[in-house]
Tab-separated table of C-alpha atoms in Angstrom:
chain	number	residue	atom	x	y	z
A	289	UNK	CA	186.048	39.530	108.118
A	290	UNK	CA	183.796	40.458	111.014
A	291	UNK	CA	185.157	44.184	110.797
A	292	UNK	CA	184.287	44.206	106.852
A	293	UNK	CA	180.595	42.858	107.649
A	294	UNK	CA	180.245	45.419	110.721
A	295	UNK	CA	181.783	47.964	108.383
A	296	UNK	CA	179.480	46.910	105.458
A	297	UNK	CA	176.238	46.978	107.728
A	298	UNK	CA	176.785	50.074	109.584
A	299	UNK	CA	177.294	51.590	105.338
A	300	UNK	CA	173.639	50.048	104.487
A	301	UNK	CA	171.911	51.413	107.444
A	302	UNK	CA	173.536	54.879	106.771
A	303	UNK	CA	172.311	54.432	103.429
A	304	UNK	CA	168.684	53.453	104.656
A	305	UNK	CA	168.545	56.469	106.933
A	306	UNK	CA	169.929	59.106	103.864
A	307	UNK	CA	167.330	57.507	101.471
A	308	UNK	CA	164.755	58.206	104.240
A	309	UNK	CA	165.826	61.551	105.194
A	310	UNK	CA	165.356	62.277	101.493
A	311	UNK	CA	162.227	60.457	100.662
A	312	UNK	CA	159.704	62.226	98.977
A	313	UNK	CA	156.812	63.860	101.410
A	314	UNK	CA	153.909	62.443	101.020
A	315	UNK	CA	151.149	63.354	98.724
A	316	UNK	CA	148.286	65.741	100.280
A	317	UNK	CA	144.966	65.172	99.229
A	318	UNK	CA	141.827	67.741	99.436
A	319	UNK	CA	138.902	65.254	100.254
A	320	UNK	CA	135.366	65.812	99.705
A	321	UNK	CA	132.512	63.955	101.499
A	322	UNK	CA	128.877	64.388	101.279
A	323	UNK	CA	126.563	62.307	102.769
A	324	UNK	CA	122.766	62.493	102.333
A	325	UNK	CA	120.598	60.692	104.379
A	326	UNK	CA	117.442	61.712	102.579
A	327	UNK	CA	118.359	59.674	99.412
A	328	UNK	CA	121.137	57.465	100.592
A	329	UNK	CA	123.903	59.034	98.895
A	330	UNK	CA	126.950	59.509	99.368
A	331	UNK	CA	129.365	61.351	97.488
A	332	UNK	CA	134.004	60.975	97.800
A	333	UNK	CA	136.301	62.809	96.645
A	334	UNK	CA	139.857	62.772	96.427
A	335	UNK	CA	141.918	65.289	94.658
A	336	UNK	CA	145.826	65.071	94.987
A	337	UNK	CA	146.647	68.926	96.025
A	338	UNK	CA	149.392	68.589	93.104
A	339	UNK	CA	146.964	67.982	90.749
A	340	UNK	CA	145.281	71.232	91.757
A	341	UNK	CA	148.780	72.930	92.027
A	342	UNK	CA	149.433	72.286	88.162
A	343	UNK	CA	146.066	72.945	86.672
A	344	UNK	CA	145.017	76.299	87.969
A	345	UNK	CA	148.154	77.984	86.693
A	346	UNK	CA	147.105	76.638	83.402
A	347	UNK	CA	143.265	78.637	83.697
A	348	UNK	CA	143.035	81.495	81.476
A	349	UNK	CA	139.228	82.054	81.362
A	350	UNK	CA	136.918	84.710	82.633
A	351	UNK	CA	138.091	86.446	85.899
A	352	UNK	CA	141.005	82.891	86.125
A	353	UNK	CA	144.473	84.239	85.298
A	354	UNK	CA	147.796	82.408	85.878
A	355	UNK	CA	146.655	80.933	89.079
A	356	UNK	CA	144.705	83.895	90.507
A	357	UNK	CA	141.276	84.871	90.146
A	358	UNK	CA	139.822	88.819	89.481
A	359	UNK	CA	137.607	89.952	91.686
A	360	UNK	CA	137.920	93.913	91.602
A	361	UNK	CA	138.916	95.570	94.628
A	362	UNK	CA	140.436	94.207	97.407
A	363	UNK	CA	139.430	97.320	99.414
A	364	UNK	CA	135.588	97.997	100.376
A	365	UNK	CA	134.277	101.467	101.671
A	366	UNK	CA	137.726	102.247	101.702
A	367	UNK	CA	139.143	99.188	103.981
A	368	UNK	CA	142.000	97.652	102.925
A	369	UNK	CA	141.670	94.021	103.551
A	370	UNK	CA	144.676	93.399	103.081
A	371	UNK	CA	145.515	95.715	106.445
A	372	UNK	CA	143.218	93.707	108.366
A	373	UNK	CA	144.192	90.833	107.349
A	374	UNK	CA	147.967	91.290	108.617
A	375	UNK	CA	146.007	93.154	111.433
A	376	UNK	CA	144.115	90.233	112.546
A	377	UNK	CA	147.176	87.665	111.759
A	378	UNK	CA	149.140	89.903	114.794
A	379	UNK	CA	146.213	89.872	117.135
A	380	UNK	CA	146.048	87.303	120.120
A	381	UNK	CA	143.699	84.519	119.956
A	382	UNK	CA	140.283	85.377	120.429
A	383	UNK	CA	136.268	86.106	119.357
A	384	UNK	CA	135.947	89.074	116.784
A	385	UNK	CA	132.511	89.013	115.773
A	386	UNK	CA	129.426	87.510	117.513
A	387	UNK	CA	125.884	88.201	116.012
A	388	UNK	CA	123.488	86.719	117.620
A	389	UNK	CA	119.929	86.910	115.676
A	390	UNK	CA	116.566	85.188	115.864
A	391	UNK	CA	116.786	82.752	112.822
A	392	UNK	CA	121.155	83.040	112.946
A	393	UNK	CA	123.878	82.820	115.069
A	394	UNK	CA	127.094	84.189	113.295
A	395	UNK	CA	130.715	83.618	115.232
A	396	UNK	CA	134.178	84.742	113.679
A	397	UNK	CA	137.275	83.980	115.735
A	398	UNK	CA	140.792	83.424	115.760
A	399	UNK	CA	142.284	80.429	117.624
A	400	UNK	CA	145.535	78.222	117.081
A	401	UNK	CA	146.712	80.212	114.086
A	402	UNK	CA	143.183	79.859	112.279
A	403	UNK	CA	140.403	81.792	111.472
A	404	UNK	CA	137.180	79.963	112.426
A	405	UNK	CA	133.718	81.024	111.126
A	406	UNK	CA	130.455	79.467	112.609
A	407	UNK	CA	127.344	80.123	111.188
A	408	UNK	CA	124.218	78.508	112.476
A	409	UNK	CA	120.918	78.417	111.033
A	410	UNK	CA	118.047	78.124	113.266
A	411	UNK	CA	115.235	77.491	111.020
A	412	UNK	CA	116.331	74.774	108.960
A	413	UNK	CA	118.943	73.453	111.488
A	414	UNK	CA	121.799	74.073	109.300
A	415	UNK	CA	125.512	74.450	110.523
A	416	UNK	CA	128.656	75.635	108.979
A	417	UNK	CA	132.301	75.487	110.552
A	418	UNK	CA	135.230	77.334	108.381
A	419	UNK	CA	138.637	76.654	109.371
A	420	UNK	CA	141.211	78.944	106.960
A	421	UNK	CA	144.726	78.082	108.364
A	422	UNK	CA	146.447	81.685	108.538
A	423	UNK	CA	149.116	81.072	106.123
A	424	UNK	CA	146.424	80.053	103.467
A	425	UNK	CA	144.364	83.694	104.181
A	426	UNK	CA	147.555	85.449	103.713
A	427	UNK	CA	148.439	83.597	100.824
A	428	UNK	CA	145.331	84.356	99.231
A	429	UNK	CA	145.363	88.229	99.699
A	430	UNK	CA	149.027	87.803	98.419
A	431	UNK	CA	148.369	88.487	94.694
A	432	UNK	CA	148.141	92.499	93.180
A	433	UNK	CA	145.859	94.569	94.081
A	434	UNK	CA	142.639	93.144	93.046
A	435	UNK	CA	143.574	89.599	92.578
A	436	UNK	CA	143.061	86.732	95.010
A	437	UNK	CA	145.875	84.255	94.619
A	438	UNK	CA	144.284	80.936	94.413
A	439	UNK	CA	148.050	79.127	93.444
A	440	UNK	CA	149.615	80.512	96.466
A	441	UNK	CA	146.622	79.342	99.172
A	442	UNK	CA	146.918	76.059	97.540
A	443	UNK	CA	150.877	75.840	97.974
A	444	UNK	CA	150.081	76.938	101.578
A	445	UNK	CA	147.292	74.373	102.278
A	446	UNK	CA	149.946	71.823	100.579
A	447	UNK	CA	152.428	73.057	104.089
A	448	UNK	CA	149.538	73.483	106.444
A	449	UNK	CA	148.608	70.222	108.454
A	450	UNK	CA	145.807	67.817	108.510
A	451	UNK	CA	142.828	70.331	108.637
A	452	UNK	CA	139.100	69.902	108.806
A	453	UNK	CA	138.530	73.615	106.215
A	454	UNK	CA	134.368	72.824	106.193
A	455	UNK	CA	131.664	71.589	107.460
A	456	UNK	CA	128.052	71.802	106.483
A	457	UNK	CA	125.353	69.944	108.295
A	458	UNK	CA	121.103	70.189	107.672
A	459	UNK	CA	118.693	67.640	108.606
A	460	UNK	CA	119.047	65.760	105.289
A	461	UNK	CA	122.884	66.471	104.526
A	462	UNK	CA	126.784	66.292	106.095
A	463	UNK	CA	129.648	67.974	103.716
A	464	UNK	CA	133.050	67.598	104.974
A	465	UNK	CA	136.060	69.457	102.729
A	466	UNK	CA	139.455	68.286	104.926
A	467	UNK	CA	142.879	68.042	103.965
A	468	UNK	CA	145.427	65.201	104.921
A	469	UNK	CA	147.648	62.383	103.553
A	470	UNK	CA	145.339	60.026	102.612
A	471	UNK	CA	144.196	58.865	99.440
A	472	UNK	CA	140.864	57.347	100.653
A	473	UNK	CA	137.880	59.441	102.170
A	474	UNK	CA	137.324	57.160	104.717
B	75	UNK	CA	167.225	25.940	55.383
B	76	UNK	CA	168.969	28.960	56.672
B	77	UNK	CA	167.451	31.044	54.504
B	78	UNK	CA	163.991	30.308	55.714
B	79	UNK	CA	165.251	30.517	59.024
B	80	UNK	CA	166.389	33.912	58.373
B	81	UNK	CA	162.906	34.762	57.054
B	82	UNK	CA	161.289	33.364	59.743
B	83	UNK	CA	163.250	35.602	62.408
B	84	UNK	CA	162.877	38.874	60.320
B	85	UNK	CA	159.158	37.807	60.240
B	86	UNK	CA	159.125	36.928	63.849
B	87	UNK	CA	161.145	39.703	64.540
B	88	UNK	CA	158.256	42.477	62.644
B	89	UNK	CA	155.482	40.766	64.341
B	90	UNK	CA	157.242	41.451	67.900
B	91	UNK	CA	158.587	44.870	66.991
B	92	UNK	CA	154.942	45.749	65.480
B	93	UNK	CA	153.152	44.199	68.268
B	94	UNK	CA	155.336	46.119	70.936
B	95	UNK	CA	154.636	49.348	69.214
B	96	UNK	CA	151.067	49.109	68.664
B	97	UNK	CA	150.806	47.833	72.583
B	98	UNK	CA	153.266	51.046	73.864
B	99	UNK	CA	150.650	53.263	74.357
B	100	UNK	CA	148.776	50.876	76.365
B	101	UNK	CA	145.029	49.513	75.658
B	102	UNK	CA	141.413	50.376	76.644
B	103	UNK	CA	139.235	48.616	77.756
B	104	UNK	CA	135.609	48.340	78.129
B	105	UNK	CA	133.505	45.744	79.387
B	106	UNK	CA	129.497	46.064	79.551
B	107	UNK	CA	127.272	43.049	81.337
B	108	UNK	CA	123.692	43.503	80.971
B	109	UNK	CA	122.321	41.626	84.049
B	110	UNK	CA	118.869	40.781	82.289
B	111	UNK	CA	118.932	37.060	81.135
B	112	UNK	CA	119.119	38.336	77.422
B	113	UNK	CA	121.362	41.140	78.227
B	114	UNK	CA	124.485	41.964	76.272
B	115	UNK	CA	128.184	41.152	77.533
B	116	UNK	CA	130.204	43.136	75.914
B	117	UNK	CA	134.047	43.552	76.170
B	118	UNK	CA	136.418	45.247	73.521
B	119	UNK	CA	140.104	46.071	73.780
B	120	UNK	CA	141.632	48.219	71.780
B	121	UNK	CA	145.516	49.576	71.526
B	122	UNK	CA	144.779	52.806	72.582
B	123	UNK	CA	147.382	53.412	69.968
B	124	UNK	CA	145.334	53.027	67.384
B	125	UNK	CA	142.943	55.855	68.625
B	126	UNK	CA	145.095	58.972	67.493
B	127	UNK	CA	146.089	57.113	64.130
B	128	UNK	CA	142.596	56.812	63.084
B	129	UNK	CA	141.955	60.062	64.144
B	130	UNK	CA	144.471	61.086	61.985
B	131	UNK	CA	142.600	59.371	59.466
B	132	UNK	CA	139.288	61.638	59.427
B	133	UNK	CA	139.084	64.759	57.326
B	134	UNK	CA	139.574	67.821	58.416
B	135	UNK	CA	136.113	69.244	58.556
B	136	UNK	CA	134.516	67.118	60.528
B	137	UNK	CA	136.720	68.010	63.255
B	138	UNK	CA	137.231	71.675	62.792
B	139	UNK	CA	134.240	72.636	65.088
B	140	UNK	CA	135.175	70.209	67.767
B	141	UNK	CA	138.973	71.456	67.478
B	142	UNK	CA	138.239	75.070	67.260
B	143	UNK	CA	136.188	74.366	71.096
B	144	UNK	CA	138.902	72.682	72.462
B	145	UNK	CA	141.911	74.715	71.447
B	146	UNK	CA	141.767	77.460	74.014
B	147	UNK	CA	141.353	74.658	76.753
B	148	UNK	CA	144.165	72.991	75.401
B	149	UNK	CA	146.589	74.168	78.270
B	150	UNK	CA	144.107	73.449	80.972
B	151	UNK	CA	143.486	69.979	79.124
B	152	UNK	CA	147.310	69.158	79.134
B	153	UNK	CA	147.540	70.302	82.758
B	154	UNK	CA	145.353	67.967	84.040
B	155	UNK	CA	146.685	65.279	82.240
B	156	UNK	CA	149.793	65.520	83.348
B	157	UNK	CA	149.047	66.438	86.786
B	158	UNK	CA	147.007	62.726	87.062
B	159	UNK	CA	149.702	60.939	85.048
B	160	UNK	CA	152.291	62.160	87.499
B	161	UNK	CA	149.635	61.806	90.995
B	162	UNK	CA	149.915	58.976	93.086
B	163	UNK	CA	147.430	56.134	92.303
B	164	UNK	CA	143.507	56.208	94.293
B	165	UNK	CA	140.324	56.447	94.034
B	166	UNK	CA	139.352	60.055	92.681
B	167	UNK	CA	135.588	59.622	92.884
B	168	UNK	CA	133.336	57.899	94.362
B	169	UNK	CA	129.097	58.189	94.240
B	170	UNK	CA	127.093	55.736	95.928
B	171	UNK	CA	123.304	55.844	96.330
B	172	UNK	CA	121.018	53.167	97.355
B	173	UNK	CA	120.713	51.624	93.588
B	174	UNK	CA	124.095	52.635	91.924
B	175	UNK	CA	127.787	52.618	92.897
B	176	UNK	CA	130.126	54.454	90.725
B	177	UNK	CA	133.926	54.980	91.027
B	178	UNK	CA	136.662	57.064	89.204
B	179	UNK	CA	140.337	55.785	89.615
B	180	UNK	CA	143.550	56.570	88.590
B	181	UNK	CA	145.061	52.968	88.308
B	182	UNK	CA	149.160	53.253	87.047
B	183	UNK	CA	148.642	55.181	83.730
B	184	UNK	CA	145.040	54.808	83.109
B	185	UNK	CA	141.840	56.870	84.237
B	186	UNK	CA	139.520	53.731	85.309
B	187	UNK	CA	135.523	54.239	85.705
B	188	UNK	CA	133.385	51.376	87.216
B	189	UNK	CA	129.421	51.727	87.006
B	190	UNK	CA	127.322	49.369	88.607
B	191	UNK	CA	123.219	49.122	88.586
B	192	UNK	CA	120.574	47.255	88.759
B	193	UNK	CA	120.849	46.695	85.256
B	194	UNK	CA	124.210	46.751	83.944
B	195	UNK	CA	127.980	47.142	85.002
B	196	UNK	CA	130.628	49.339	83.308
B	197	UNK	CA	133.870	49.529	83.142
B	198	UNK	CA	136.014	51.686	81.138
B	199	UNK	CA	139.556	52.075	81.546
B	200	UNK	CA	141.492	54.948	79.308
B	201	UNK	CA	145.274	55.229	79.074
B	202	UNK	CA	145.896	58.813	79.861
B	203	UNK	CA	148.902	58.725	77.200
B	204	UNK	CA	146.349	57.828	74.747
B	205	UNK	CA	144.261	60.761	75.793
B	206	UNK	CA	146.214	62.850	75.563
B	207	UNK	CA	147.503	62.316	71.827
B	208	UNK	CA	143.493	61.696	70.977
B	209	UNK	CA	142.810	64.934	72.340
B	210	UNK	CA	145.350	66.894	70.678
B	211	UNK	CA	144.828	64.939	67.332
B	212	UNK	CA	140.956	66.450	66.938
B	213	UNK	CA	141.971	70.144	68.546
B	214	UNK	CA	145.413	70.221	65.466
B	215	UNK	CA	142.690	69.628	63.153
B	216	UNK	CA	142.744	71.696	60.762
B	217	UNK	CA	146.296	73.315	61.500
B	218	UNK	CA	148.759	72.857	64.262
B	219	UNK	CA	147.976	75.429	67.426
């Protein structure tokens, strides 16, 4: 009797572990958040990425086709993005461009398999932080030649981690864009 | 005695079989309070059944300009729906200012939208199901796609 019941318990925990091991993952959300102090609003958002995943496949209207977008040529004055883009993927961690001006500070880098862009304002006090996860900016470039592929940067943001992708800040206003698991802004 | 028992059960049995149809597609809801002393309070639910049969109902022509501006977004239009009805429940959107609070939410197979202001408070909520056979009622107006 007490081998059955051992037997029987050590079969439900099993059970409990397989039905973990196969749960679902959980859903990722892209999360908006504007606050603005100068009329006391505030504005959430919560989009479940596979929402996003099934409707932009579905957008067949102006430069939108089958999940990517038209935007001419990928190459300018002869560059090949696409080049630099694997170029820049290979490269060690590190500051590309610095411009430092009287009314803007402008700061591209690569660090922890990102590319980070921060632009700063002077005049009106306005700061913006870009964090592109690698995998997305490849997956973007990944479409033909003069296509960016919005479906396959969204299926990579879906794999990428909990990331902070913008941030906008002024005197008045704070925008946040992040990704996580979350179904609440807050 | 039988007899009229029998005719009460088929009866019973219509009303039940009718009243399960006309509630499968769910209901909306919507519910305005005017917060004035005289205001209006307001609250109406409907099968949402009964939405795409009475659309059904309207001639052709007055939805033929309305269908033929919806057609080519029909994809897109069945995208999204599908893509909520099959997303996790939450909160989708939320505004806030210093007089009004409003909130989108998907809530099991309903879209949900809650206004409140100084004046009123709304609340809608839409089964998506419903929506989605309302929607493509007006855009087969006037022929099938």
């Amino acid at each position: 009797m007490t081998n059955t019941l051992r037997t029987g318990l050590v079969g439900l925990a099993a059970l409990c572990l397989s039905a973990a091991a196969l749960a679902a993952p959980p859903s990722r959300y892209l999360h908006v958040r504007v606050d603005d102090a100068s009329n006391q609003e505030k504005v959430r958002v919560n989009i479940p990425l596979s929402l996003v995943e099934t409707v932009i496949p579905a957008i067949n209207h102006g430069q939108f086709h089958g999940g990517e977008i038209d935007c001419g040529d990928l190459r300018a004055n002869g560059v090949d993005l696409r080049m630099i883009l694997d170029a820049v993927k290979n490269a060690p961690d590190g500051e590309f461009v610095t411009v430092q001006a009287p009314d803007k500070d402008v700061r591209v880098a690569k660090s922890n398999g990102n590319l980070i862009v921060h632009v700063t304002e002077k005049g009106d006090k306005k700061k913006v932080d870009v964090t592109i996860p690698w995998a997305v900016a490849q997956a973007l470039g990944s479409g033909t030649d003069k296509q960016i592929n919005l479906e396959a940067a969204i299926e990579a943001l879906e794999k990428a981690g909990d990331t902070t992708l913008v941030t906008v800040t002024d005197e008045d206003q704070t925008v946040r864009v992040w990704i996580d698991s979350r179904n609440t802004a807050d | 005695m039988i007899l009229l028992a029998k005719i009460g059960l088929g009866f019973f049995g219509t009303a039940l079989v009718a009243g399960a149809v006309v509630s499968s597609e769910g209901f909306i809801h919507v519910k305005v309070n005017e917060k004035q002393t005289d205001g209006h309070h307001i609250s109406l639910v409907v099968p949402a059944m009964l939405v795409p049969l009475t659309l059904e109902m309207v001639p052709n022509h007055y939805l033929a300009p309305a269908a033929q501006n919806l057609r080519p977004y029909m994809p897109v239009v069945d995208a999204a729906l599908s893509g909520l009805a099959n997303c996790p429940d939450g909160t989708l959107v939320e505004v806030t200012d210093h007089e009004q609070h409003a909130t989108v939410v998907k809530q099991g197979g309903s879209i949900v939208v809650d206004v409140q202001d100084p004046d009123e408070t709304v609340h809608v909520a839409v089964p998506l199901r419903a929506t989605r056979n309302a929607i493509h009622e007006i855009a087969d107006a006037g022929g099938t796609i």
